[in-house]
Amino acid sequence: MKRLRAVPRWFARKFGYARLMCLVLLVAFAALRAADPAPMQELRLRTFDNFQAFSPRVKTMRPVTIVDIDEKSVADPKLGQWPWPRTRIAEIIEKLTRLGALVIAFDVVFAEPDRLNPAIAAETFPNLDEATREKLKALPSNDQVLADALRRSRIVLGETASNEVRADLDKTLPVTGVATIGPEADGFMESYPGLLRNVSVIEHAASGRGLFTIPPERDGIIRRVPMILQAQDITMLALSFEMLRVVSGADTLVIKADIGGIKSLRIGGFEIPTDRKGRIWVHYARSDPSIYVSAIDVLEGRVPPEKIARKLVLIGPSAIGLNDIKTTPVDPAMPGVEVHAQVLESVLTNSILSPPFWGLSAEFFGAVIFGLLVIVFAPRLGAVTLVLVGVLFASVLIGLSWYAYTQHRFLIDFTYPMLSTTAIYLTLIFASFIREQQQRKEIRGWFAQYMSPVLVEQLAQSPEKLVLGGEEREMTIMFSDVRGFTSISESYKRDPQGLTTLMNRFLTPLTDAIIARKGYVDKYMGDAIMAFWNAPLDDREHHLNACTAALDMLDKIDEVNRQREQEAAHGGHVYIPLNVGIGLNTGIGVVGNMGSELKKNYSVLGDSVNLASRLEGQTKEYGFPIIVGSATAMAVKDKLAILELDFIMVKGKTEPEVIYAIAGREDVMYSERFQLLRNLTIEMLAAYRSRDWDEALAAIARGRKKDEAKELAKLFDLYEARICSYQQNPPPIDWNGAHALTSK
C-alpha cells in the first residue's frame, strides 16, 4: 500500500501536481462522455444543428409531392372547414390515382365516423319526411365511399401513438412481419401505451398503416424521426417507412441489432442505418414550396400531371389552425407533413446522416491524444504560442468534424474532445497562474528585505529573470565590516540588548544605502555585510552603483556617529566611534540558490568574491575605508576619485592585482588637493616599483608635507616600513613590484 501511495507522489514531483490533476480530469471527462448527461447531449445536438443550418441538404431529385390542406383549400366553399366530407377525400384519391401516384399517404387520422354520413344526417335533421329519411339511410356511408376508393389505389393511412390505452383497439388488421438479426430490439424502440387508429371500415381497406408520431427532442426540435415504434404492444412502422414498404411490396421488416441497440432496418430493397432506438437523423433541405400542391387544385384538376406521376404523395395540413407545425434545424416552422417528405427524400437519395460506428471511439481517442499533448507540451510553450496552438487544435477538430459531415454525412462530435482539452488547458493555465502568484509571493518574501521595493516588484513581475539554479555573470561584490567592533561590544557585556540595538542602528542605514543603489544584500555576518550588484536583475551600471553605495554608507555611518556622540555627551558615557571598511571587486561569479535541502540562500561564489573579502580586510592596513579591485576602478575612473594603492598578490591567485581607493565623488576628483595627493602617490609608487628606494622615501617626505589632513599617513607609513625592509633584504631580481598579502 505504501508503494502504491508513493507512485502518485513520485509522479507529482516528477511532472507536477497540475499535470497529475489534468490526467484525472482527462479520465473524468471520459467517464462523463460515457455517461452522456443531458447537457453534453444538448451541446452535441446544437452543434449538429449548426452544421445543417450552415450546409443543408441540396436537393438532387424531388420524389415526393405534398397535397396540402392549406388555407386556400379550407377557404374554398367546395371543401370548407376541416375535416372535409370523406366523399371529397375519395375524389382527391381517385384524381391522384389517375394522375399516376405511386402511393398515397395521409398525415391525418380519421378516428371517428364522418359526421356527414347520410345515416347520421337522417337522424340529425328532425323535419325530414319519412321517405326522405329512409332514402338517406339506404345510401352508402361516406366512410364506405372512402374505403372503396382506398381499395382502388395504394393508400397508407396515418395513425398516431398516444398515452391513453384504447380498449376498443382493432387488432384484426394485418401486421407487418418482423424478423430480428441479433438480440431482441423491443426494449430499444420508442414505446407508447396507446394507439389511435382510423375507423375500422377505412382501416381494412388501406394497403398499409403507419405512425406519423414524431417525438421531439427536449428542446422541441425535430432532428431524429423513429422508423419503428411500439404502440399498445404493436410494432408499427413510421408513415414514411410504411410508404416505402408498400411501394416495394415487401411484407417483412428485418431489424439488425446488437447489445447496444438497433443498427439498421431493412424492408424490400431499402436498408436504413438508424441509431440505437431505430431513429434516423434527417438530413434536412430548406423548405421547398415547389413540392406542394393545393388540395383544392387537385380536386378541380389544376395540377400538372408531372407533379403527381410516379411520385410518393403525402396528404397533410399546413394551415395554421390545424396545429401541425414543427421546428427543425433548418426552419423554425415547417409543416409536419414536410418532415415526412424530408425523411423520404433523405432515404431515397441516400442522404441520411448517421454517427459512424467508430465515431465514439474516435471521440475518445481524439480527447485522449489531444489532452495528453496539451498536458505534456502546454507548460513548455509561451503564451502566444499556446494560444496559436489552441486555435490550430480547435480548427483541426472542427475541420475534421465538418469534413465528415459534408463529405460522408457522418456526425462526429468535436465538442467532447474540445471540452475535455479546453478544461485541461484552462486547468494548466489556472495552475500556472497560481504557481506564478505563489512564485511572486515567494520572490517578494525572499528579496523584500535585501533589495529595493522597485527591484523586487520587477523581479516578481518577470520571475524568468531569476535563475535560481545558478548562472555565471559579471558582478560587483561588496564586503563591509565595522572596524574595532570587538572592543565596542566589550563595553556592552552587561547590556546585550543594547548591543543588538546598536547593531540594528548601524546595519539598517548601511543596508538602506545598498538597496537604494540597486544592490542585493546577500547576508549579515555579525557586524559585517555581504552584498552584490547585477543579480538577480541586470544592472549595466553595477560598478558605479556599488562604489556610490559604498560612499553613501560612509555618509550614513558618519551621521550615526554624530547622533551617538551627542547621546554620549548627554548621557555621560564613553563614546567610541564606528568606522567601516569596505572592499569592492568586479568579476565573474556563480550566482543562484545555494544551500541544503532544508535551507537555501540566494548567493554568489567565485574568486572575485574572495578578492572582495580580502580587499575589505586591507582597509585598515592602507588607511582608506573603501578599497576596490582594478576592474571596478577602471569602470568608474571618469566619475569618481580613485587613488592607486598597491600591486598585490592574493593567496590562491597566480596573477597580481592593482588595487585602488575610492577617495570621493566627482567633486573630489576635480579638486586641486586630490590631484596633488594623487600625483605625489604616483611619484612614490613609480620610484618604489623601480627599486629607487631613496627617491621613493623622498616622495613620501614630500607627500607628508603636502598632506595636511594626514589622509595618506597610514599609506606612507606602510611603504616606509616596506622600503626599509627591502633596503635590508632586497627583493629578488625578477620582482615586479607586487606585494604578497600575509593577512586577510
PDB file of N, CA and C in Angstrom, residues 481-507 510 526-528 557 560-561 564-565 567-568 573-581:
ATOM      1  N   ASP A 481      32.694  45.909   6.889  1.00  0.00           N
ATOM      2  CA  ASP A 481      32.883  45.464   8.269  1.00  0.00           C
ATOM      3  C   ASP A 481      33.128  46.695   9.139  1.00  0.00           C
ATOM      4  N   VAL A 482      32.705  46.617  10.369  1.00  0.00           N
ATOM      5  CA  VAL A 482      32.929  47.712  11.320  1.00  0.00           C
ATOM      6  C   VAL A 482      34.274  47.491  11.993  1.00  0.00           C
ATOM      7  N   ARG A 483      35.148  48.488  11.876  1.00  0.00           N
ATOM      8  CA  ARG A 483      36.478  48.382  12.463  1.00  0.00           C
ATOM      9  C   ARG A 483      36.410  48.524  13.984  1.00  0.00           C
ATOM     10  N   GLY A 484      37.131  47.653  14.691  1.00  0.00           N
ATOM     11  CA  GLY A 484      37.195  47.729  16.146  1.00  0.00           C
ATOM     12  C   GLY A 484      35.894  47.391  16.833  1.00  0.00           C
ATOM     13  N   PHE A 485      35.033  46.622  16.180  1.00  0.00           N
ATOM     14  CA  PHE A 485      33.733  46.334  16.780  1.00  0.00           C
ATOM     15  C   PHE A 485      33.873  45.425  18.007  1.00  0.00           C
ATOM     16  N   THR A 486      34.970  44.657  18.051  1.00  0.00           N
ATOM     17  CA  THR A 486      35.154  43.765  19.206  1.00  0.00           C
ATOM     18  C   THR A 486      35.296  44.579  20.491  1.00  0.00           C
ATOM     19  N   SER A 487      36.098  45.645  20.431  1.00  0.00           N
ATOM     20  CA  SER A 487      36.269  46.484  21.619  1.00  0.00           C
ATOM     21  C   SER A 487      34.980  47.214  21.969  1.00  0.00           C
ATOM     22  N   ILE A 488      34.221  47.566  20.950  1.00  0.00           N
ATOM     23  CA  ILE A 488      32.934  48.227  21.214  1.00  0.00           C
ATOM     24  C   ILE A 488      31.987  47.266  21.911  1.00  0.00           C
ATOM     25  N   SER A 489      31.923  46.031  21.429  1.00  0.00           N
ATOM     26  CA  SER A 489      30.999  45.055  22.027  1.00  0.00           C
ATOM     27  C   SER A 489      31.391  44.718  23.461  1.00  0.00           C
ATOM     28  N   GLU A 490      32.715  44.856  23.783  1.00  0.00           N
ATOM     29  CA  GLU A 490      33.155  44.588  25.154  1.00  0.00           C
ATOM     30  C   GLU A 490      32.458  45.517  26.136  1.00  0.00           C
ATOM     31  N   SER A 491      32.162  46.757  25.672  1.00  0.00           N
ATOM     32  CA  SER A 491      31.519  47.722  26.568  1.00  0.00           C
ATOM     33  C   SER A 491      30.049  47.401  26.804  1.00  0.00           C
ATOM     34  N   TYR A 492      29.519  46.430  26.060  1.00  0.00           N
ATOM     35  CA  TYR A 492      28.100  46.053  26.219  1.00  0.00           C
ATOM     36  C   TYR A 492      27.948  44.679  26.877  1.00  0.00           C
ATOM     37  N   LYS A 493      28.959  44.264  27.644  1.00  0.00           N
ATOM     38  CA  LYS A 493      28.885  42.945  28.267  1.00  0.00           C
ATOM     39  C   LYS A 493      27.652  42.798  29.143  1.00  0.00           C
ATOM     40  N   ARG A 494      27.340  43.873  29.867  1.00  0.00           N
ATOM     41  CA  ARG A 494      26.186  43.799  30.772  1.00  0.00           C
ATOM     42  C   ARG A 494      24.901  44.296  30.108  1.00  0.00           C
ATOM     43  N   ASP A 495      24.977  44.606  28.833  1.00  0.00           N
ATOM     44  CA  ASP A 495      23.792  45.131  28.135  1.00  0.00           C
ATOM     45  C   ASP A 495      23.696  44.511  26.729  1.00  0.00           C
ATOM     46  N   PRO A 496      23.433  43.198  26.652  1.00  0.00           N
ATOM     47  CA  PRO A 496      23.348  42.555  25.326  1.00  0.00           C
ATOM     48  C   PRO A 496      22.230  43.143  24.460  1.00  0.00           C
ATOM     49  N   GLN A 497      21.142  43.574  25.121  1.00  0.00           N
ATOM     50  CA  GLN A 497      20.056  44.186  24.357  1.00  0.00           C
ATOM     51  C   GLN A 497      20.528  45.494  23.708  1.00  0.00           C
ATOM     52  N   GLY A 498      21.361  46.225  24.442  1.00  0.00           N
ATOM     53  CA  GLY A 498      21.901  47.465  23.900  1.00  0.00           C
ATOM     54  C   GLY A 498      22.792  47.207  22.694  1.00  0.00           C
ATOM     55  N   LEU A 499      23.589  46.113  22.756  1.00  0.00           N
ATOM     56  CA  LEU A 499      24.454  45.763  21.627  1.00  0.00           C
ATOM     57  C   LEU A 499      23.613  45.425  20.387  1.00  0.00           C
ATOM     58  N   THR A 500      22.527  44.693  20.614  1.00  0.00           N
ATOM     59  CA  THR A 500      21.632  44.363  19.496  1.00  0.00           C
ATOM     60  C   THR A 500      21.041  45.624  18.893  1.00  0.00           C
ATOM     61  N   THR A 501      20.641  46.534  19.764  1.00  0.00           N
ATOM     62  CA  THR A 501      20.077  47.802  19.288  1.00  0.00           C
ATOM     63  C   THR A 501      21.099  48.581  18.475  1.00  0.00           C
ATOM     64  N   LEU A 502      22.361  48.578  18.964  1.00  0.00           N
ATOM     65  CA  LEU A 502      23.419  49.292  18.253  1.00  0.00           C
ATOM     66  C   LEU A 502      23.651  48.688  16.863  1.00  0.00           C
ATOM     67  N   MET A 503      23.686  47.359  16.792  1.00  0.00           N
ATOM     68  CA  MET A 503      23.915  46.703  15.501  1.00  0.00           C
ATOM     69  C   MET A 503      22.799  47.043  14.516  1.00  0.00           C
ATOM     70  N   ASN A 504      21.559  46.966  15.009  1.00  0.00           N
ATOM     71  CA  ASN A 504      20.433  47.309  14.132  1.00  0.00           C
ATOM     72  C   ASN A 504      20.501  48.770  13.706  1.00  0.00           C
ATOM     73  N   ARG A 505      21.033  49.573  14.609  1.00  0.00           N
ATOM     74  CA  ARG A 505      21.066  51.013  14.349  1.00  0.00           C
ATOM     75  C   ARG A 505      22.006  51.357  13.192  1.00  0.00           C
ATOM     76  N   PHE A 506      23.166  50.660  13.117  1.00  0.00           N
ATOM     77  CA  PHE A 506      24.064  50.998  12.006  1.00  0.00           C
ATOM     78  C   PHE A 506      23.873  50.082  10.793  1.00  0.00           C
ATOM     79  N   LEU A 507      23.399  48.842  11.016  1.00  0.00           N
ATOM     80  CA  LEU A 507      23.176  47.950   9.870  1.00  0.00           C
ATOM     81  C   LEU A 507      22.006  48.425   9.007  1.00  0.00           C
ATOM     82  N   LEU A 510      23.136  51.294   6.636  1.00  0.00           N
ATOM     83  CA  LEU A 510      24.072  50.741   5.662  1.00  0.00           C
ATOM     84  C   LEU A 510      23.336  49.889   4.629  1.00  0.00           C
ATOM     85  N   GLY A 526      27.451  38.897  11.614  1.00  0.00           N
ATOM     86  CA  GLY A 526      27.696  39.738  12.776  1.00  0.00           C
ATOM     87  C   GLY A 526      27.531  41.195  12.380  1.00  0.00           C
ATOM     88  N   ASP A 527      28.625  41.965  12.489  1.00  0.00           N
ATOM     89  CA  ASP A 527      28.577  43.374  12.114  1.00  0.00           C
ATOM     90  C   ASP A 527      28.937  43.584  10.642  1.00  0.00           C
ATOM     91  N   ALA A 528      29.256  42.506   9.928  1.00  0.00           N
ATOM     92  CA  ALA A 528      29.670  42.595   8.527  1.00  0.00           C
ATOM     93  C   ALA A 528      28.475  42.375   7.589  1.00  0.00           C
ATOM     94  N   ILE A 557      27.233  56.235   8.107  1.00  0.00           N
ATOM     95  CA  ILE A 557      27.886  55.891   9.372  1.00  0.00           C
ATOM     96  C   ILE A 557      28.365  57.153  10.088  1.00  0.00           C
ATOM     97  N   VAL A 560      25.335  58.417  11.887  1.00  0.00           N
ATOM     98  CA  VAL A 560      25.087  57.617  13.095  1.00  0.00           C
ATOM     99  C   VAL A 560      26.075  58.001  14.190  1.00  0.00           C
ATOM    100  N   ASN A 561      27.329  58.238  13.825  1.00  0.00           N
ATOM    101  CA  ASN A 561      28.352  58.614  14.816  1.00  0.00           C
ATOM    102  C   ASN A 561      28.033  59.964  15.450  1.00  0.00           C
ATOM    103  N   ARG A 564      25.317  59.383  17.946  1.00  0.00           N
ATOM    104  CA  ARG A 564      25.798  58.653  19.123  1.00  0.00           C
ATOM    105  C   ARG A 564      26.693  59.543  20.004  1.00  0.00           C
ATOM    106  N   GLU A 565      27.470  60.397  19.346  1.00  0.00           N
ATOM    107  CA  GLU A 565      28.339  61.292  20.117  1.00  0.00           C
ATOM    108  C   GLU A 565      27.515  62.260  20.957  1.00  0.00           C
ATOM    109  N   GLU A 567      24.447  61.722  21.985  1.00  0.00           N
ATOM    110  CA  GLU A 567      23.782  60.921  23.024  1.00  0.00           C
ATOM    111  C   GLU A 567      24.769  60.610  24.162  1.00  0.00           C
ATOM    112  N   ALA A 568      26.043  60.326  23.812  1.00  0.00           N
ATOM    113  CA  ALA A 568      27.053  60.026  24.844  1.00  0.00           C
ATOM    114  C   ALA A 568      27.325  61.252  25.704  1.00  0.00           C
ATOM    115  N   HIS A 573      28.314  58.932  29.075  1.00  0.00           N
ATOM    116  CA  HIS A 573      29.057  57.685  28.939  1.00  0.00           C
ATOM    117  C   HIS A 573      30.072  57.811  27.803  1.00  0.00           C
ATOM    118  N   VAL A 574      30.955  56.820  27.726  1.00  0.00           N
ATOM    119  CA  VAL A 574      32.066  56.859  26.772  1.00  0.00           C
ATOM    120  C   VAL A 574      31.538  56.710  25.346  1.00  0.00           C
ATOM    121  N   TYR A 575      32.096  57.533  24.441  1.00  0.00           N
ATOM    122  CA  TYR A 575      31.708  57.445  23.029  1.00  0.00           C
ATOM    123  C   TYR A 575      32.848  56.805  22.246  1.00  0.00           C
ATOM    124  N   ILE A 576      32.564  55.724  21.571  1.00  0.00           N
ATOM    125  CA  ILE A 576      33.527  55.055  20.691  1.00  0.00           C
ATOM    126  C   ILE A 576      32.969  55.119  19.272  1.00  0.00           C
ATOM    127  N   PRO A 577      33.616  55.831  18.367  1.00  0.00           N
ATOM    128  CA  PRO A 577      33.073  55.959  17.008  1.00  0.00           C
ATOM    129  C   PRO A 577      33.103  54.637  16.240  1.00  0.00           C
ATOM    130  N   LEU A 578      32.191  54.533  15.313  1.00  0.00           N
ATOM    131  CA  LEU A 578      32.116  53.374  14.421  1.00  0.00           C
ATOM    132  C   LEU A 578      32.810  53.724  13.111  1.00  0.00           C
ATOM    133  N   ASN A 579      33.721  52.860  12.688  1.00  0.00           N
ATOM    134  CA  ASN A 579      34.404  53.049  11.409  1.00  0.00           C
ATOM    135  C   ASN A 579      34.184  51.819  10.536  1.00  0.00           C
ATOM    136  N   VAL A 580      33.884  52.073   9.285  1.00  0.00           N
ATOM    137  CA  VAL A 580      33.538  50.979   8.369  1.00  0.00           C
ATOM    138  C   VAL A 580      34.618  50.813   7.324  1.00  0.00           C
ATOM    139  N   GLY A 581      34.990  49.554   7.074  1.00  0.00           N
ATOM    140  CA  GLY A 581      35.877  49.225   5.965  1.00  0.00           C
ATOM    141  C   GLY A 581      35.083  48.488   4.902  1.00  0.00           C
TER     142      GLY A 581
END
